XYZ file of C-alpha atoms in Angstrom:
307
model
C -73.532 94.213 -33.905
C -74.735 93.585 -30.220
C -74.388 89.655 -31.501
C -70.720 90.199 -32.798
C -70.080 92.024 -29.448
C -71.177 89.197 -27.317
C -69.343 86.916 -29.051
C -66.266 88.631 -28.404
C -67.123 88.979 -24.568
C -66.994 85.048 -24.791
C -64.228 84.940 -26.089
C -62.344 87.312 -23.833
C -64.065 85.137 -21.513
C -62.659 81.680 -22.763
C -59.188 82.931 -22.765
C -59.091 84.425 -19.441
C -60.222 81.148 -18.108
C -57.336 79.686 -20.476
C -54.973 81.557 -18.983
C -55.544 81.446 -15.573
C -53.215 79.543 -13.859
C -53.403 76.758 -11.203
C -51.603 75.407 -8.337
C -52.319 71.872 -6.378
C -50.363 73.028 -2.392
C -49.107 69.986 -1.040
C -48.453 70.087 3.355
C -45.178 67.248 3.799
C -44.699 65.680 7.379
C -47.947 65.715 9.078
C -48.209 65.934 12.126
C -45.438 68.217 12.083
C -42.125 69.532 10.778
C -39.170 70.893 12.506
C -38.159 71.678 15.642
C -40.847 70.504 18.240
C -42.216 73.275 20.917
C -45.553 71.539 22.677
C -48.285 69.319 21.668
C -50.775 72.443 22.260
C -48.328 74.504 19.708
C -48.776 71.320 16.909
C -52.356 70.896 17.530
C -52.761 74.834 16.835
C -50.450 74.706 13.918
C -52.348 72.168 12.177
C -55.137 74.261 13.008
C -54.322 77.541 11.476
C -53.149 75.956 8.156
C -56.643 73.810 7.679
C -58.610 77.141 8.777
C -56.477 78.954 6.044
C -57.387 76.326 3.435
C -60.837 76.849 4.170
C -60.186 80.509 4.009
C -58.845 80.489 0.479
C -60.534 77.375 -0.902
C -57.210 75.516 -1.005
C -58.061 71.472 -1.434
C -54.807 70.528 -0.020
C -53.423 67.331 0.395
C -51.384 66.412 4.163
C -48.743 63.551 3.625
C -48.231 62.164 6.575
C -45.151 60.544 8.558
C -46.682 58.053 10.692
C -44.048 57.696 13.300
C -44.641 61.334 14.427
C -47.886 59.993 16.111
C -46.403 57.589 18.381
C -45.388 59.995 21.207
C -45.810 58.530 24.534
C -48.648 60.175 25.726
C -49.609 62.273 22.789
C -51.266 59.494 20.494
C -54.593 60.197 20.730
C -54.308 63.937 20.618
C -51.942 63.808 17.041
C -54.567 61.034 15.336
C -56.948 63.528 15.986
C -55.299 65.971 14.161
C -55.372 63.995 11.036
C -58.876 63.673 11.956
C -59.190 67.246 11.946
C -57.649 67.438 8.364
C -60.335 65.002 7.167
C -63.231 66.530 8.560
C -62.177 70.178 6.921
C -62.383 67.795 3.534
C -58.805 67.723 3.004
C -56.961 64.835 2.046
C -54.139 62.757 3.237
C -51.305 61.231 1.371
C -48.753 58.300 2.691
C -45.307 60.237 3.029
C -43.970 56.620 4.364
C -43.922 55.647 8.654
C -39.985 57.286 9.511
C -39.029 59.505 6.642
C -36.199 57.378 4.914
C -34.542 58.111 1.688
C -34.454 55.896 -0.909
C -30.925 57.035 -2.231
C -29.896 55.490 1.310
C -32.643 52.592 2.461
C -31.871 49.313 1.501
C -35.017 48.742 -1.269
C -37.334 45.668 0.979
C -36.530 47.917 4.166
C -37.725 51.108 2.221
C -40.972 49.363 0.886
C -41.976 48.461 4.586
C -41.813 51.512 5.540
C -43.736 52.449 3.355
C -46.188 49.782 4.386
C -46.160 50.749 7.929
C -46.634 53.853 7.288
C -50.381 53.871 5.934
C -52.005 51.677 9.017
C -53.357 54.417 10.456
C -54.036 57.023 7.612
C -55.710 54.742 5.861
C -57.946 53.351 8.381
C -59.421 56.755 9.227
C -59.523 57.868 5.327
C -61.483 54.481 4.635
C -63.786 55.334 7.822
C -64.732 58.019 5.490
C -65.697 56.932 2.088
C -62.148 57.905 1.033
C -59.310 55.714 -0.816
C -55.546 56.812 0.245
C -53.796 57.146 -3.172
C -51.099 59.746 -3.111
C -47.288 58.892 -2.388
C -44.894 61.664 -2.114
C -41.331 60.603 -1.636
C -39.150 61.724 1.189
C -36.802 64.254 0.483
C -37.852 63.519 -3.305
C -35.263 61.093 -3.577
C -36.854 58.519 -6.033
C -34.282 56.017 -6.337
C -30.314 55.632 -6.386
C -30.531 53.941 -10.124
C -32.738 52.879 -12.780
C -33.246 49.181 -10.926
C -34.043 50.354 -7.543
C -36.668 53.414 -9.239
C -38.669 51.072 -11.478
C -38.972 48.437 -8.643
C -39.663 50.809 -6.567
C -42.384 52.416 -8.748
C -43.849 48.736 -9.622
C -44.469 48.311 -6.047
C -46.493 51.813 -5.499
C -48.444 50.449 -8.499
C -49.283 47.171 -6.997
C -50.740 49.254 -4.089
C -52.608 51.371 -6.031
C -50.382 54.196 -5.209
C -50.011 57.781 -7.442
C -46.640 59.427 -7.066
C -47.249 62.650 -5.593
C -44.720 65.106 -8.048
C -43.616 68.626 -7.034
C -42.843 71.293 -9.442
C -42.544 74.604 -6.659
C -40.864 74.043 -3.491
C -39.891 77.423 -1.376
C -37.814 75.543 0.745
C -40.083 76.217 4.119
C -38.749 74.137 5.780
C -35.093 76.192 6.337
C -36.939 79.436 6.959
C -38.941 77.391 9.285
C -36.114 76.243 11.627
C -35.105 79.801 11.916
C -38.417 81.294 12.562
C -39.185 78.590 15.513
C -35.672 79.092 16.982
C -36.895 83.199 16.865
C -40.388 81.977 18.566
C -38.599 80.320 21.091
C -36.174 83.439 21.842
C -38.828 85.646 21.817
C -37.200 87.633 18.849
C -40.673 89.492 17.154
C -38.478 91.024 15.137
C -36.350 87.850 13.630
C -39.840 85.705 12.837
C -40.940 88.970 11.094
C -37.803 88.683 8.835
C -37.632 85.593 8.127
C -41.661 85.092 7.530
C -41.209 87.933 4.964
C -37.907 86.464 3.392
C -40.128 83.297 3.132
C -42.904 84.892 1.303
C -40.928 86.598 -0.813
C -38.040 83.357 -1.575
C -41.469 81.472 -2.778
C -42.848 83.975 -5.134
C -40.008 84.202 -6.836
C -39.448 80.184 -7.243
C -42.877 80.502 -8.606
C -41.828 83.250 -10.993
C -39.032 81.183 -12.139
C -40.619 77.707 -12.104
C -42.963 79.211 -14.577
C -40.335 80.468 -16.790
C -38.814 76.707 -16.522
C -42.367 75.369 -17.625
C -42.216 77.332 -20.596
C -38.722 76.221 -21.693
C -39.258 72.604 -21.108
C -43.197 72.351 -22.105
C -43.635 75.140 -24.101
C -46.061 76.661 -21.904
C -46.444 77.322 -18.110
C -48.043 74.207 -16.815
C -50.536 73.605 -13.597
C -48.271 73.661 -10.697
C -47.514 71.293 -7.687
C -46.733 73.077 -4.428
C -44.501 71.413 -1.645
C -44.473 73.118 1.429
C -44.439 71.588 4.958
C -46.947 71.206 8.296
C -44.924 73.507 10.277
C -45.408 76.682 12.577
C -43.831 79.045 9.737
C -46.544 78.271 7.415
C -49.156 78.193 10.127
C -48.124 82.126 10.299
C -47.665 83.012 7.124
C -49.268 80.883 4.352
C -52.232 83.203 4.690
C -50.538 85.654 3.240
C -48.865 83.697 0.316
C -52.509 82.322 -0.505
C -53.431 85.692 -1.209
C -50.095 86.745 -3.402
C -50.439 83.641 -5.281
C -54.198 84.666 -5.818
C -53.064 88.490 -7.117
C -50.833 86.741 -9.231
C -53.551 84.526 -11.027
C -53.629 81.561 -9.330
C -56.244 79.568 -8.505
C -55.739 76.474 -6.233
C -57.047 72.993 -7.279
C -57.129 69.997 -6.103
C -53.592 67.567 -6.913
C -55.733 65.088 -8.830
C -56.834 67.903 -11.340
C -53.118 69.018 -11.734
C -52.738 65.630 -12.547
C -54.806 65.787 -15.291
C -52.177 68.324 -17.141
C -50.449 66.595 -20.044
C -47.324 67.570 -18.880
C -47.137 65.138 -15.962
C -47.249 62.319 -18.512
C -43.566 63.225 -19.442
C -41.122 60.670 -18.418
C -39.164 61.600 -14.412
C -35.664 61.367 -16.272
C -33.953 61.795 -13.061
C -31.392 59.206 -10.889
C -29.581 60.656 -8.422
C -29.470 61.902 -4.626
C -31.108 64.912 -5.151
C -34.501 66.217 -4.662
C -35.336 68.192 -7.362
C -38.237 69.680 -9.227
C -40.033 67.405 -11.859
C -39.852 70.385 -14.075
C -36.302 69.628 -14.204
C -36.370 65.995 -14.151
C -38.495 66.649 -17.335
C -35.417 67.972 -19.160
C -31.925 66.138 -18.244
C -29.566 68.131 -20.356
C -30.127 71.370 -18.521
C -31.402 70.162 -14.895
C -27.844 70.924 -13.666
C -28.216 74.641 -15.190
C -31.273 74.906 -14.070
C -30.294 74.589 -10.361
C -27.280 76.659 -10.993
C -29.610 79.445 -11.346
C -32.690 79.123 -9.130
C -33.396 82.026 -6.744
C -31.063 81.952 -3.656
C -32.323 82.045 0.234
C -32.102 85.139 1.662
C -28.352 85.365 3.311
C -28.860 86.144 6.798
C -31.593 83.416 6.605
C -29.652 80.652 5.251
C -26.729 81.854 7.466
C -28.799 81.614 10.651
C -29.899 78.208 9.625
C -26.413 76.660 8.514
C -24.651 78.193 11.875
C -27.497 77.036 14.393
C-alpha cells in the first residue's frame, strides 16, 4: 500500500511539473524606450528592472538599439548600463543600431544596420565568455515578401544569428508613453491608472494567447514575452512577475523556450504587421485572431492617440 501510495505522489508530482507553464520575458530597446526624462532617470530604470529579475529569478534577455548610446556626453554612462545587465547574468540580444523596419528599409541598408548595430554589444558580451546570438526584429516586421524574408533570414544565419520570436506582447510601450507624460505632470493619480490598466491589459493577453496556443498547437505552449526597457515597467513589472507566478508561471531562459516543438512551425506571415508568432503559426485565422484580442483600456489608448 505505502508503495502504491508513493507511486501516486510521483505521479501527481510528474504532472504538476508537466503542467506548469513557462515564460522566456524579453526587454526591447535597451538603453531605453519612450519618451526621454534624464540620464539619472535611464540609469535607474535599467536598474529597477535588472534588480526585479534578480528578485524573481527572471533570465531575461535586453535587445539592444545601439544608436541610443551615442548621446553626446552620455556614452560612457549608457555602455555601462549594458554592463550592468551583464554583470546581473542577463543577456543581450542585437535589436539592430537605429530601429528600422524591414517592411520599409531598402534590404543591403537594413542588413547594415543590423551590422552596426552589434559593435558594441558584442564586444562587451565576448569580454565575458558570452556569444551574442539572439535577433529580435524591430517592430516585428520580418519582411515585405517572401524574397526580402528568406534573404533576410539567410543573412542572420550566416552570422550565426537566432530570431528572437514573441508570442505575448502587452503593448507596454503605449501605456508607457502615458505613464511618463503623468511622471512628468506630476499626476500620482494618472501613473497609478495606467500602471494598473497595464497589469491588467497583459494578463489578459496572456489569458488569451494561451487559449490561441491551444487552438493552433493543440496545447498551451512555453511563452515568449515582449515587453520594453522603459520607466513603466521599471514601476510595475514587479508586480506582473508575481501575477504571472500565481498564475503558474515559471520564467526561463529564451533558449529553453526555444527548445518547445512548437517554435519549429513554419513563420507563415508577410506583411507590415507585427504580430504574434502564435498567429503567424496559423494564416487562415491570424486576421480573426486580431479581430478579437483584448482591447487597451479606453481612457489609456485615448490619452496616448490625442497626446
Amino acid at each position: 500500500m505505502k508503495q502504491a501510495f508513493a507511486l501516486l505522489l510521483a505521479a501527481l508530482g510528474f504532472f504538476q511539473v508537466a503542467a506548469q507553464k513557462k515564460v522566456a520575458i524579453t526587454y526591447d530597446d535597451l538603453v531605453l524606450n519612450g519618451p526621454y526624462i534624464s540620464l539619472e532617470h535611464t540609469i535607474a530604470v535599467n536598474q529597477q528592472i535588472i534588480a526585479d529579475c534578480a528578485t524573481f529569478g527572471v533570465p531575461a534577455v535586453g535587445f539592444v538599439n545601439e544608436k541610443k548610446l551615442d548621446v553626446t556626453g552620455e556614452t560612457v554612462a549608457r555602455i555601462n548600463i549594458l554592463k550592468s545587465w551583464l554583470d546581473a547574468g542577463l543577456e543581450l540580444g542585437n535589436h539592430t543600431y537605429s530601429h528600422p523596419s524591414l517592411s520599409r528599409t531598402p534590404l543591403e541598408e537594413y542588413q547594415n544596420d543590423v551590422i552596426k548595430g552589434e559593435e558594441v554589444t558584442k564586444a562587451l558580451m565576448e569580454e565575458r565568455g558570452l556569444t551574442l546570438r539572439y535577433f529580435r526584429h524591430p517592430y516585428l516586421h520580418t519582411g515585405p515578401d517572401s524574397t526580402t524574408k528568406a534573404s533576410f533570414e539567410a543573412f542572420l544565419s550566416a552570422r550565426a544569428y537566432e530570431i528572437a520570436p514573441v508570442t505575448v506582447d502587452g503593448s507596454d510601450y503605449i501605456f508607457n508613453t502615458v505613464y511618463v507624460d503623468a511622471l512628468r505632470a506630476g499626476d500620482t493619480s494618472l501613473m497609478q491608472r495606467t500602471g494598473a490598466a497595464y497589469v491588467a491589459h497583459t494578463l489578459r493577453m496572456f489569458d488569451f494567447m494561451e487559449e490561441v496556443a491551444k487552438e493552433v498547437i493543440g496545447r498551451n505552449i512555453a511563452h515568449v514575452y515582449l515587453c520594453h526597457a522603459n520607466a513603466i515597467n521599471a514601476d510595475y513589472m514587479g508586480i506582473l512577475y508575481q501575477e504571472l507566478k500565481q498564475r503558474g508561471y515559471e520564467f526561463t531562459s529564451l533558449k529553453e523556450v526555444l527548445q518547445d516543438e512548437a517554435y519549429q512551425r513554419k513563420d507563415y506571415y508577410l506583411g507590415k504587421w507585427g504580430i504574434s508568432w502564435l498567429y503567424r503559426w496559423d494564416k487562415e485565422k491570424s486576421t480573426e485572431w486580431l479581430k478579437i484580442e483584448p482591447e487597451i483600456d479606453q481612457e489609456i489608448l485615448s490619452l496616448y492617440n490625442n497626446r
